[in-house]
Amino acid sequence: GGGGRRMRRQSARMSLSDQLFLNPFEKWRRHGKFPWKFFIHCLLAILTALQVVVFITQETGHAKMTLRHFYTIFLGEDVTGAFGSRTFTISNEKDFKDTLYSTIEHYFHINSQSMSIDKYAYPNEHPTAIVEVTWRDGVTNEFPLDAKFRKDHKYMDIIDRVQDLYEVRIRLVVLELFKGPLWTSCFEWHLSPTFNYQMTGQIEVLLGWNIYECSAADMRHPAPYHKLNIRGKLKFPYSFLHAVVAVLAALSFILAWKAIRDSVLVLRKIRQSTRSPAPPSTYQITPLRHVSRPEEADDLGPPGQDAEEASRGGLHHDSTEDRPPPPNRLQRTGANAMIGGSFADGRVEELLCRSMSVRSMDTAYFLDQHDVITWEHLTWREKLSFFNLWFCITIVGNLIQFIATITCFLPGGSVTGRLVCLGVACFFAWLNLLRYLEYFSTYYLLIRTLQMGVPRVGEFLVGVVPVFFGFAVMGVCLFWPTDNFSTLTQASMSLFAVLNGDMIHDTFANLGDISPIFSQIYLYSFLCLFIYVVLNVFISIIEDSFFSEKIRDMELSAAPGGTQPGYASIGSVHPPVMLEPRGGN
């Protein structure tokens, strides 16, 4: 009715500065434009997190226990190392032959090796183990083995030519049907016990693995699936959750794309309006009036009104003698400047603010030399301030969310890959909520601190990386017998851990066994340089950026032309200034 028409009229009168910088909640209050993007993004953050929680509850806990069980079956109980990368070594031919035999034998009798209620199955009625053998002369052979592998001449060839082996990889496929907390699921495990004989003297045994969801053909396998309902009664709500996330991601993508298109049109309008500005003699620079109440922003009127109304809008027609003195203008260096110009309809729409990115003295010199600031005068960083880069993050996140949701509907996909997609999609959904804190400077302090500090940290790291790399290389050369410095990657990880105060005593003990003197000199010099100097400089840079942004907020709040309520804070530490026509119309 009348209220809807009034809101549409208010939305039609939205100024360019409101379109670019006004927060969604103020747009709703002032112009009746409901914040659909904010509503959709909140739902996406909640629902993508719910997707991950349900997925972890249903599948990852069981998968972790099953993987531990497979390690015990195929590698034994005495394996060491981090979970997911456990290995053990074999030092003689007899142990190698016994381990190879037991690995293949356990696959063909896997259910007799398990106490699990849920039994394992094979992808076909006659299970086979695919053996891939790489010899030291570079030749690779691949052949299948069945349950009667003991008499297979190819298997016997491996046993007889141990010294000629380079690597033996056995590819196994196991189907597992289990009743999870929410529904019945089916896993297709791809296991690959590997005997690595690349370094002569010992054979390293490890277990490679990957998990897939069973395909439709696997689910129709006659045994043991005929006794169980594959989908389960609680599978449908989870599928409905995927559908809702896909729809919301598509809607968010459309709205973000529309916002980008609108921003491009606005920027094109600004460029066209500022290419032919009014003569330089008709402009002066004065501080922008501070809007103390959000309601006053509705009263901002275009030039051409009487002096009292125009002054409320931040525009007035002064004579030359009313121009602020140069000292006042020079104090505004680094301030937000406004771009003035005329549109095709002949009226001045509104002056748009921008952030001068040059240094203070350069800004003062620029304002002395130019009475009119046009689009061509802006740097690329200043031009980007008119374009919300959060739209790019939104679009990338929506694409990942849509792809992750589609993978949840497709049977036979990788469980690990699906979980990675869901995690990245959830990350982007929650990261995207930070864009709404941009309008509240206190809560946006982290992002602004990173914006200021990260470039300076990057410049500092350019000088630090060569020194760190030199220490890592020297550590490998001096202490290669230890596991922590056996490779360049391991050495870098160990030094980074020591740099952050972790494993200092253990590192001293391990390196001391190799060289008591050089280890002391090496570690003490590294600790003194990187902890007492590099780390403290790094912290000081971030701390300086934090306090600079905090002081900026305080100065903007205290200044007469401070940040206007409801607008994104994109300027520097000084109050805004704008270009105003002086003299007659």
Coordinates of C-alpha atoms in Angstrom, one line a residue:
G1 CA 0.0 0.0 0.0
G2 CA 1.1 3.5 0.8
G3 CA 3.9 2.4 3.1
G4 CA 5.4 0.2 0.3
R5 CA 5.2 3.1 -2.2
R6 CA 6.8 5.4 0.3
M7 CA 9.7 3.0 0.8
R8 CA 10.2 2.6 -3.0
R9 CA 10.3 6.4 -3.3
Q10 CA 12.8 6.7 -0.5
S11 CA 15.0 4.0 -2.1
A12 CA 14.8 5.8 -5.5
R13 CA 16.1 9.0 -3.8
M14 CA 19.1 7.1 -2.2
S15 CA 22.2 9.2 -2.8
L16 CA 25.4 7.8 -4.3
S17 CA 27.2 8.1 -1.0
D18 CA 24.4 6.1 0.7
Q19 CA 24.6 3.5 -2.1
L20 CA 28.3 3.1 -1.6
F21 CA 29.0 3.6 2.1
L22 CA 25.8 3.4 4.1
N23 CA 25.4 0.2 6.2
P24 CA 22.5 -2.2 5.4
F25 CA 20.7 -1.4 8.6
E26 CA 20.6 2.3 8.0
K27 CA 19.5 1.7 4.4
W28 CA 16.6 -0.2 5.9
R29 CA 15.8 2.5 8.4
R30 CA 16.2 5.4 6.1
H31 CA 15.2 4.1 2.7
G32 CA 13.1 1.0 3.5
K33 CA 15.6 -1.4 1.8
F34 CA 15.5 -4.7 3.7
P35 CA 19.0 -6.1 4.4
W36 CA 18.4 -9.4 2.5
K37 CA 22.1 -10.0 2.0
F38 CA 22.8 -9.8 5.7
F39 CA 19.9 -12.1 6.5
I40 CA 21.0 -14.7 3.9
H41 CA 24.7 -14.5 5.0
C42 CA 23.7 -15.2 8.6
L43 CA 21.7 -18.2 7.6
L44 CA 24.5 -19.5 5.5
A45 CA 27.0 -19.2 8.4
I46 CA 24.7 -21.1 10.7
L47 CA 23.6 -23.8 8.2
T48 CA 27.1 -24.5 6.8
A49 CA 28.3 -24.9 10.4
L50 CA 25.4 -27.3 11.0
Q51 CA 26.5 -29.2 7.9
V52 CA 29.9 -29.7 9.3
V53 CA 28.7 -30.7 12.8
V54 CA 26.3 -33.3 11.4
F55 CA 28.9 -34.7 9.0
I56 CA 31.5 -35.0 11.8
T57 CA 29.0 -36.5 14.2
Q58 CA 27.8 -39.1 11.7
E59 CA 31.0 -40.2 9.9
T60 CA 34.4 -38.8 11.0
G61 CA 34.3 -40.4 14.5
H62 CA 33.6 -43.8 13.1
A63 CA 36.1 -43.4 10.3
K64 CA 38.9 -42.5 12.8
M65 CA 38.2 -45.7 14.8
T66 CA 38.1 -47.8 11.6
L67 CA 41.4 -46.4 10.4
R68 CA 43.0 -47.2 13.7
H69 CA 41.7 -50.7 13.3
F70 CA 43.2 -51.0 9.8
Y71 CA 46.6 -49.8 11.1
T72 CA 46.5 -52.6 13.7
I73 CA 45.5 -55.3 11.1
F74 CA 48.0 -54.4 8.3
L75 CA 50.9 -52.8 10.2
G76 CA 50.7 -54.4 13.7
E77 CA 50.3 -53.0 17.1
D78 CA 53.8 -51.6 17.5
V79 CA 53.7 -49.0 14.8
T80 CA 54.9 -45.5 15.7
G81 CA 54.3 -42.0 14.4
A82 CA 51.5 -39.5 14.3
F83 CA 48.0 -40.8 13.7
G84 CA 47.4 -41.0 9.9
S85 CA 51.1 -41.4 9.0
R86 CA 52.3 -44.3 11.2
T87 CA 55.2 -46.4 9.9
F88 CA 57.6 -49.1 11.0
T89 CA 60.8 -50.5 9.6
I90 CA 62.0 -54.0 8.6
S91 CA 65.6 -54.9 8.9
N92 CA 65.9 -58.4 7.4
E93 CA 64.4 -60.5 4.6
K94 CA 62.6 -62.9 6.9
D95 CA 60.6 -60.1 8.6
F96 CA 59.8 -58.7 5.1
K97 CA 58.4 -62.0 3.8
D98 CA 56.4 -62.6 6.9
T99 CA 54.9 -59.1 6.9
L100 CA 54.1 -59.2 3.2
Y101 CA 52.4 -62.5 3.6
S102 CA 50.4 -61.5 6.7
T103 CA 49.3 -58.2 5.0
I104 CA 47.8 -60.0 2.0
E105 CA 46.4 -62.8 4.1
H106 CA 44.6 -60.4 6.5
Y107 CA 42.9 -58.7 3.6
F108 CA 41.3 -62.0 2.4
H109 CA 40.2 -62.8 6.0
I110 CA 39.5 -59.3 7.3
N111 CA 36.3 -60.2 9.2
S112 CA 38.1 -62.8 11.2
Q113 CA 40.6 -60.2 12.3
S114 CA 37.9 -57.8 13.5
M115 CA 35.7 -57.6 16.6
S116 CA 33.4 -55.0 14.9
I117 CA 29.7 -55.7 14.8
D118 CA 29.6 -54.1 11.3
K119 CA 31.2 -56.6 8.9
Y120 CA 33.4 -55.7 5.9
A121 CA 32.7 -56.7 2.4
Y122 CA 34.4 -56.7 -1.0
P123 CA 33.4 -54.9 -4.2
N124 CA 32.9 -58.2 -6.0
E125 CA 32.3 -61.8 -5.3
H126 CA 36.0 -62.8 -5.9
P127 CA 38.2 -60.2 -4.1
T128 CA 41.6 -59.5 -5.5
A129 CA 44.6 -57.6 -4.3
I130 CA 46.4 -55.5 -6.9
V131 CA 50.1 -55.6 -6.4
E132 CA 52.4 -53.0 -8.0
V133 CA 56.1 -53.8 -7.9
T134 CA 58.8 -51.3 -8.9
W135 CA 62.3 -52.8 -9.4
R136 CA 65.6 -51.0 -9.1
D137 CA 66.1 -51.1 -12.8
G138 CA 63.0 -48.9 -13.2
V139 CA 60.6 -51.6 -14.5
T140 CA 57.2 -51.7 -12.9
N141 CA 54.9 -54.7 -12.9
E142 CA 51.3 -54.8 -11.8
F143 CA 49.3 -58.0 -11.3
P144 CA 46.3 -59.3 -9.2
L145 CA 46.4 -61.8 -6.4
D146 CA 43.5 -63.9 -5.2
A147 CA 43.1 -65.9 -2.0
K148 CA 45.5 -68.6 -3.4
F149 CA 48.3 -66.1 -3.8
R150 CA 50.9 -68.4 -2.0
K151 CA 51.3 -70.5 -5.1
D152 CA 51.3 -67.6 -7.5
H153 CA 54.7 -67.4 -9.3
K154 CA 54.6 -63.6 -9.4
Y155 CA 54.3 -63.5 -5.7
M156 CA 57.1 -65.9 -5.3
D157 CA 59.2 -63.7 -7.6
I158 CA 58.9 -60.9 -5.1
I159 CA 60.0 -63.2 -2.3
D160 CA 63.1 -64.5 -4.2
R161 CA 64.3 -61.1 -5.4
V162 CA 64.1 -58.9 -2.3
Q163 CA 67.4 -57.2 -3.0
D164 CA 66.2 -56.0 -6.4
L165 CA 63.1 -54.4 -5.0
Y166 CA 62.5 -50.6 -5.0
E167 CA 58.9 -50.5 -3.8
V168 CA 56.0 -52.8 -3.3
R169 CA 52.5 -51.3 -3.2
I170 CA 49.4 -53.4 -2.5
R171 CA 46.0 -51.8 -3.5
L172 CA 43.1 -53.1 -1.5
V173 CA 39.4 -52.2 -1.5
V174 CA 37.1 -52.8 1.5
L175 CA 33.4 -52.0 1.8
E176 CA 32.1 -51.1 5.3
L177 CA 28.5 -50.6 6.2
F178 CA 27.8 -49.2 9.6
K179 CA 24.9 -47.7 11.6
G180 CA 25.9 -44.2 12.5
P181 CA 24.2 -42.0 15.1
L182 CA 21.9 -40.5 12.5
W183 CA 21.6 -42.9 9.7
T184 CA 23.2 -46.0 8.1
S185 CA 26.3 -45.2 6.0
C186 CA 28.6 -47.1 3.7
F187 CA 32.3 -46.4 3.3
E188 CA 34.5 -47.7 0.5
W189 CA 38.0 -47.9 1.9
H190 CA 41.0 -47.7 -0.6
L191 CA 44.0 -49.1 1.3
S192 CA 47.5 -49.3 0.0
P193 CA 50.1 -51.0 2.3
T194 CA 53.5 -49.9 0.9
F195 CA 56.9 -51.5 1.4
N196 CA 59.4 -48.8 0.6
Y197 CA 63.0 -50.0 -0.1
Q198 CA 64.3 -46.8 -1.6
M199 CA 67.0 -46.5 1.0
T200 CA 68.9 -49.8 1.2
G201 CA 69.4 -51.3 4.6
Q202 CA 65.8 -51.1 5.9
I203 CA 62.4 -51.4 4.4
E204 CA 59.8 -48.8 5.6
V205 CA 56.3 -50.0 5.8
L206 CA 53.4 -47.5 5.7
L207 CA 49.6 -47.6 5.0
G208 CA 48.1 -45.2 2.5
W209 CA 44.4 -44.7 2.6
N210 CA 41.4 -42.8 1.2
I211 CA 37.7 -43.0 2.0
Y212 CA 34.8 -42.8 -0.5
E213 CA 31.1 -43.1 -0.1
C214 CA 29.8 -46.3 -1.6
S215 CA 28.4 -46.0 -5.1
A216 CA 24.9 -47.1 -6.0
A217 CA 26.2 -50.4 -7.3
D218 CA 28.0 -51.1 -4.1
M219 CA 24.8 -50.5 -2.1
R220 CA 23.0 -53.1 -4.1
H221 CA 25.6 -55.7 -3.3
P222 CA 23.8 -58.9 -2.2
A223 CA 25.7 -59.3 1.0
P224 CA 25.7 -58.0 3.7
Y225 CA 23.6 -55.0 2.5
H226 CA 20.3 -56.8 1.8
K227 CA 19.6 -56.9 5.6
L228 CA 19.9 -53.1 6.1
N229 CA 18.3 -49.9 4.9
I230 CA 21.1 -47.9 3.3
R231 CA 19.6 -44.5 3.5
G232 CA 18.1 -44.6 7.0
K233 CA 15.1 -42.6 8.2
L234 CA 17.2 -39.5 9.2
K235 CA 19.0 -39.1 5.9
F236 CA 16.2 -36.9 4.4
P237 CA 16.5 -34.0 6.9
Y238 CA 20.2 -33.8 6.1
S239 CA 19.5 -33.8 2.4
F240 CA 17.0 -31.0 3.0
L241 CA 19.7 -29.1 4.8
H242 CA 22.0 -29.4 1.7
A243 CA 19.2 -28.1 -0.5
V244 CA 18.5 -25.1 1.6
V245 CA 22.3 -24.2 1.7
A246 CA 22.4 -24.6 -2.1
V247 CA 19.4 -22.2 -2.6
L248 CA 20.8 -19.6 -0.2
A249 CA 24.3 -19.8 -1.8
A250 CA 22.6 -19.2 -5.2
L251 CA 20.6 -16.3 -3.9
S252 CA 23.6 -14.7 -2.3
F253 CA 25.6 -15.1 -5.5
I254 CA 22.8 -13.4 -7.5
L255 CA 22.6 -10.5 -5.0
A256 CA 26.4 -10.1 -4.9
W257 CA 26.6 -10.1 -8.7
K258 CA 23.8 -7.5 -8.8
A259 CA 25.6 -5.3 -6.2
I260 CA 28.8 -5.5 -8.3
R261 CA 26.9 -4.5 -11.4
D262 CA 25.3 -1.6 -9.6
S263 CA 28.7 -0.5 -8.2
V264 CA 30.2 -0.5 -11.7
L265 CA 27.3 1.6 -12.9
V266 CA 27.8 4.1 -10.1
L267 CA 31.5 4.3 -10.7
R268 CA 30.9 4.9 -14.4
K269 CA 28.5 7.7 -13.4
I270 CA 31.1 9.2 -11.1
R271 CA 33.8 9.1 -13.9
Q272 CA 31.5 10.7 -16.4
S273 CA 30.5 13.4 -13.9
T274 CA 34.1 14.3 -12.9
R275 CA 35.7 14.4 -16.3
S276 CA 34.3 17.9 -17.0
P277 CA 34.2 19.6 -13.6
A278 CA 33.4 23.2 -13.1
P279 CA 36.1 25.8 -13.6
P280 CA 38.8 25.7 -10.8
S281 CA 37.8 29.2 -9.7
T282 CA 34.4 28.0 -8.6
Y283 CA 35.7 25.5 -6.0
Q284 CA 37.2 25.7 -2.6
I285 CA 38.1 23.3 0.1
T286 CA 36.4 23.4 3.5
P287 CA 35.9 20.9 6.3
L288 CA 32.9 18.6 5.8
R289 CA 30.1 19.2 8.4
H290 CA 29.7 16.5 11.0
V291 CA 26.3 14.9 11.1
S292 CA 25.6 14.4 14.8
R293 CA 22.3 12.5 14.3
P294 CA 21.5 9.9 11.7
E295 CA 18.2 11.6 11.1
E296 CA 20.0 14.6 9.7
A297 CA 21.3 12.6 6.8
D298 CA 17.8 12.4 5.4
D299 CA 17.7 16.2 5.2
L300 CA 20.9 16.5 3.0
G301 CA 19.9 18.5 0.0
P302 CA 21.6 19.2 -3.3
P303 CA 23.1 22.5 -4.1
G304 CA 20.7 25.1 -5.6
Q305 CA 18.7 25.4 -2.4
D306 CA 18.9 28.5 -0.2
A307 CA 21.9 29.1 1.9
E308 CA 20.4 27.7 5.1
E309 CA 19.3 24.5 3.5
A310 CA 22.4 24.0 1.5
S311 CA 24.6 24.4 4.6
R312 CA 22.7 21.6 6.2
G313 CA 23.7 19.4 3.2
G314 CA 27.4 20.4 3.6
L315 CA 27.3 22.7 0.6
H316 CA 27.2 26.5 0.6
H317 CA 28.0 29.3 -1.9
D318 CA 30.6 31.5 -0.3
S319 CA 32.5 34.4 -1.6
T320 CA 36.2 34.3 -2.1
E321 CA 36.9 36.0 1.2
D322 CA 35.0 33.3 3.1
R323 CA 37.5 30.7 2.0
P324 CA 39.2 29.0 5.0
P325 CA 42.8 30.1 5.5
P326 CA 45.6 27.9 4.2
P327 CA 46.8 26.8 7.7
N328 CA 43.4 25.3 8.3
R329 CA 43.5 23.5 5.0
L330 CA 47.0 22.2 5.6
Q331 CA 45.9 20.7 8.9
R332 CA 43.5 18.6 6.9
T333 CA 46.2 16.8 5.0
G334 CA 45.5 13.1 4.5
A335 CA 41.8 13.7 4.9
N336 CA 38.9 12.4 3.1
A337 CA 38.3 14.5 0.0
M338 CA 35.1 14.8 -2.0
I339 CA 34.7 14.6 -5.7
G340 CA 32.4 17.2 -7.2
G341 CA 30.9 17.3 -10.7
S342 CA 27.8 17.6 -12.8
F343 CA 25.7 14.8 -14.1
A344 CA 23.9 14.7 -17.5
D345 CA 20.7 16.1 -16.0
G346 CA 22.5 19.3 -15.1
R347 CA 22.3 19.1 -11.3
V348 CA 25.0 18.3 -8.8
E349 CA 24.0 14.9 -7.3
E350 CA 26.3 14.8 -4.2
L351 CA 29.9 15.0 -3.4
L352 CA 31.5 11.6 -2.8
C353 CA 34.2 11.0 -0.2
R354 CA 37.5 9.4 -0.9
S355 CA 40.7 8.6 1.1
M356 CA 43.9 10.3 0.1
S357 CA 46.6 7.6 0.1
V358 CA 49.6 9.9 -0.4
R359 CA 51.8 11.3 2.4
S360 CA 50.7 14.4 4.4
M361 CA 53.1 16.8 2.7
D362 CA 52.3 15.4 -0.7
T363 CA 48.6 15.8 0.0
A364 CA 49.0 19.4 1.1
Y365 CA 51.0 20.2 -2.0
F366 CA 48.3 18.4 -4.1
L367 CA 45.5 20.5 -2.6
D368 CA 47.5 23.7 -3.1
Q369 CA 47.9 22.9 -6.8
H370 CA 44.5 21.5 -7.6
D371 CA 41.2 23.2 -6.7
V372 CA 39.3 20.4 -8.4
I373 CA 39.8 16.7 -7.7
T374 CA 38.6 14.6 -10.6
W375 CA 38.5 10.8 -11.1
E376 CA 41.8 10.9 -13.0
H377 CA 43.5 12.4 -9.9
L378 CA 42.8 9.4 -7.8
T379 CA 45.2 6.5 -7.3
W380 CA 44.1 3.0 -7.9
R381 CA 43.9 2.4 -4.1
E382 CA 41.6 5.4 -3.8
K383 CA 39.5 4.2 -6.7
L384 CA 39.1 0.8 -5.0
S385 CA 37.6 2.5 -1.9
F386 CA 34.5 3.0 -4.0
F387 CA 34.2 -0.7 -4.7
N388 CA 33.4 -3.1 -1.9
L389 CA 36.0 -5.9 -2.2
W390 CA 33.9 -8.0 0.1
F391 CA 31.7 -8.8 -2.9
C392 CA 34.6 -10.9 -4.4
I393 CA 34.9 -12.9 -1.1
T394 CA 31.1 -13.4 -1.1
I395 CA 31.1 -14.7 -4.7
V396 CA 34.0 -17.1 -4.1
G397 CA 32.4 -18.3 -0.9
N398 CA 29.1 -18.9 -2.6
L399 CA 30.6 -20.9 -5.4
I400 CA 32.5 -23.1 -2.9
Q401 CA 29.3 -23.5 -0.8
F402 CA 27.3 -24.5 -3.9
I403 CA 30.0 -27.0 -5.0
A404 CA 30.3 -28.5 -1.5
T405 CA 26.6 -29.0 -1.3
I406 CA 26.4 -30.6 -4.7
T407 CA 29.1 -33.1 -3.7
C408 CA 27.0 -34.1 -0.7
F409 CA 24.2 -35.3 -3.1
L410 CA 26.5 -37.3 -5.3
P411 CA 27.2 -40.9 -4.2
G412 CA 30.7 -42.3 -4.5
G413 CA 32.5 -39.1 -3.7
S414 CA 35.6 -38.8 -1.5
V415 CA 34.7 -38.4 2.1
T416 CA 37.9 -36.5 2.8
G417 CA 37.4 -34.2 -0.1
R418 CA 33.8 -33.6 0.8
L419 CA 34.8 -32.6 4.4
V420 CA 37.4 -30.2 3.1
C421 CA 34.9 -28.6 0.8
L422 CA 32.4 -28.2 3.7
G423 CA 35.1 -26.8 5.9
V424 CA 36.2 -24.2 3.4
A425 CA 32.6 -23.3 2.6
C426 CA 31.8 -22.8 6.3
F427 CA 35.0 -20.7 6.7
F428 CA 34.0 -18.3 3.9
A429 CA 30.4 -18.1 5.3
W430 CA 31.7 -16.9 8.7
L431 CA 34.4 -14.8 7.2
N432 CA 31.8 -13.0 5.1
L433 CA 30.1 -11.8 8.2
L434 CA 33.1 -9.5 9.0
R435 CA 32.0 -7.2 6.2
Y436 CA 29.1 -6.0 8.3
L437 CA 31.5 -4.9 11.1
E438 CA 33.1 -2.5 8.7
Y439 CA 30.4 0.1 9.6
F440 CA 31.3 -0.2 13.3
S441 CA 34.9 0.8 13.6
T442 CA 35.4 -0.6 17.1
Y443 CA 34.6 -4.1 16.0
Y444 CA 36.4 -3.8 12.7
L445 CA 39.7 -3.0 14.4
L446 CA 41.2 -6.4 13.7
I447 CA 40.7 -6.2 9.9
R448 CA 42.0 -2.6 9.8
T449 CA 45.0 -3.5 11.9
L450 CA 45.8 -6.3 9.4
Q451 CA 45.3 -4.0 6.5
M452 CA 47.9 -1.6 7.9
G453 CA 50.2 -4.1 9.5
V454 CA 50.5 -6.9 6.9
P455 CA 52.2 -4.9 4.2
R456 CA 54.8 -3.7 6.7
V457 CA 55.2 -7.2 8.1
G458 CA 55.7 -8.4 4.5
E459 CA 58.4 -5.9 3.9
F460 CA 60.1 -6.9 7.1
L461 CA 60.0 -10.6 6.3
V462 CA 61.8 -10.0 3.0
G463 CA 64.9 -9.2 5.0
V464 CA 64.3 -12.0 7.6
V465 CA 63.6 -15.0 5.2
P466 CA 67.2 -15.2 3.9
V467 CA 68.6 -15.4 7.4
F468 CA 66.0 -18.0 8.5
F469 CA 66.7 -20.1 5.3
G470 CA 70.4 -19.9 6.0
F471 CA 69.9 -21.2 9.5
A472 CA 67.7 -24.0 8.2
V473 CA 70.3 -25.1 5.5
M474 CA 73.1 -25.0 8.0
G475 CA 71.1 -27.0 10.5
V476 CA 70.5 -29.8 7.9
C477 CA 74.3 -29.9 7.1
L478 CA 75.3 -30.0 10.8
F479 CA 72.6 -32.2 12.3
W480 CA 71.2 -34.4 9.5
P481 CA 71.3 -37.6 11.6
T482 CA 68.5 -36.3 13.8
D483 CA 64.9 -36.6 12.7
N484 CA 64.2 -32.9 13.3
F485 CA 66.9 -31.7 10.9
S486 CA 66.9 -34.6 8.4
T487 CA 65.4 -32.5 5.6
L488 CA 65.0 -28.9 4.9
T489 CA 61.3 -29.0 5.6
Q490 CA 61.9 -30.7 9.0
A491 CA 64.6 -28.2 9.9
S492 CA 62.3 -25.2 9.0
M493 CA 59.5 -26.7 11.1
S494 CA 61.8 -27.3 14.0
L495 CA 63.3 -23.8 13.9
F496 CA 59.8 -22.3 13.7
A497 CA 58.7 -24.3 16.7
V498 CA 61.8 -23.2 18.7
L499 CA 61.2 -19.6 17.6
N500 CA 57.8 -19.8 19.2
G501 CA 59.2 -21.2 22.5
D502 CA 58.2 -24.9 21.8
M503 CA 60.6 -27.9 22.1
I504 CA 63.6 -25.8 23.1
H505 CA 64.9 -28.2 25.7
D506 CA 64.2 -31.3 23.5
T507 CA 66.0 -29.6 20.5
F508 CA 69.0 -28.8 22.7
A509 CA 69.2 -32.5 23.9
N510 CA 68.8 -34.0 20.4
L511 CA 71.4 -31.7 18.7
G512 CA 73.7 -32.1 21.7
D513 CA 74.1 -35.8 20.9
I514 CA 75.4 -34.9 17.4
S515 CA 77.7 -32.1 18.3
P516 CA 77.7 -30.6 21.8
I517 CA 79.7 -27.5 20.9
F518 CA 78.2 -26.6 17.5
S519 CA 74.7 -27.3 18.7
Q520 CA 75.1 -24.7 21.5
I521 CA 76.5 -22.1 19.2
Y522 CA 73.9 -22.8 16.6
L523 CA 70.8 -22.7 18.9
Y524 CA 71.9 -19.8 21.1
S525 CA 72.7 -17.6 18.1
F526 CA 69.3 -18.5 16.5
L527 CA 67.4 -17.9 19.7
C528 CA 69.0 -14.5 20.5
L529 CA 68.5 -13.2 17.0
F530 CA 65.0 -14.4 16.3
I531 CA 63.3 -14.3 19.7
Y532 CA 64.9 -11.2 21.1
V533 CA 65.0 -9.2 17.8
V534 CA 62.9 -10.6 15.0
L535 CA 59.9 -11.7 17.0
N536 CA 59.8 -8.5 19.0
V537 CA 60.1 -6.3 15.9
F538 CA 57.3 -8.3 14.4
I539 CA 55.1 -7.8 17.4
S540 CA 56.0 -4.1 17.5
I541 CA 54.8 -3.7 13.9
I542 CA 51.4 -5.2 14.6
E543 CA 51.1 -3.3 17.9
D544 CA 51.9 0.0 16.2
S545 CA 49.3 -0.7 13.5
F546 CA 46.7 -1.5 16.2
F547 CA 47.3 1.7 18.2
S548 CA 47.5 3.8 15.0
E549 CA 44.0 2.5 14.1
K550 CA 42.8 3.1 17.6
I551 CA 44.1 6.6 17.7
R552 CA 42.5 7.2 14.3
D553 CA 39.1 6.2 15.6
M554 CA 39.5 8.6 18.6
E555 CA 40.6 11.5 16.4
L556 CA 37.7 10.9 13.9
S557 CA 35.2 10.8 16.8
A558 CA 36.5 13.9 18.4
A559 CA 36.9 16.0 15.2
P560 CA 34.1 18.3 14.1
G561 CA 34.0 16.5 10.8
G562 CA 34.2 13.1 12.2
T563 CA 32.9 9.9 10.8
Q564 CA 29.2 10.0 10.1
P565 CA 27.0 7.4 11.9
G566 CA 26.0 4.5 9.7
Y567 CA 28.7 4.9 7.1
A568 CA 31.7 2.7 6.4
S569 CA 34.9 4.2 7.8
I570 CA 37.3 4.4 4.8
G571 CA 39.3 7.6 5.5
S572 CA 42.5 8.4 7.2
V573 CA 43.1 9.9 10.6
H574 CA 41.9 13.4 9.8
P575 CA 38.4 14.8 9.4
P576 CA 36.8 14.8 5.9
V577 CA 37.1 17.8 3.6
M578 CA 35.1 18.4 0.4
L579 CA 35.1 20.6 -2.6
E580 CA 32.5 23.3 -2.5
P581 CA 31.5 25.7 -5.2
R582 CA 32.1 29.3 -4.2
G583 CA 30.7 32.4 -5.8
G584 CA 27.5 32.2 -7.8
N585 CA 25.7 29.2 -9.2

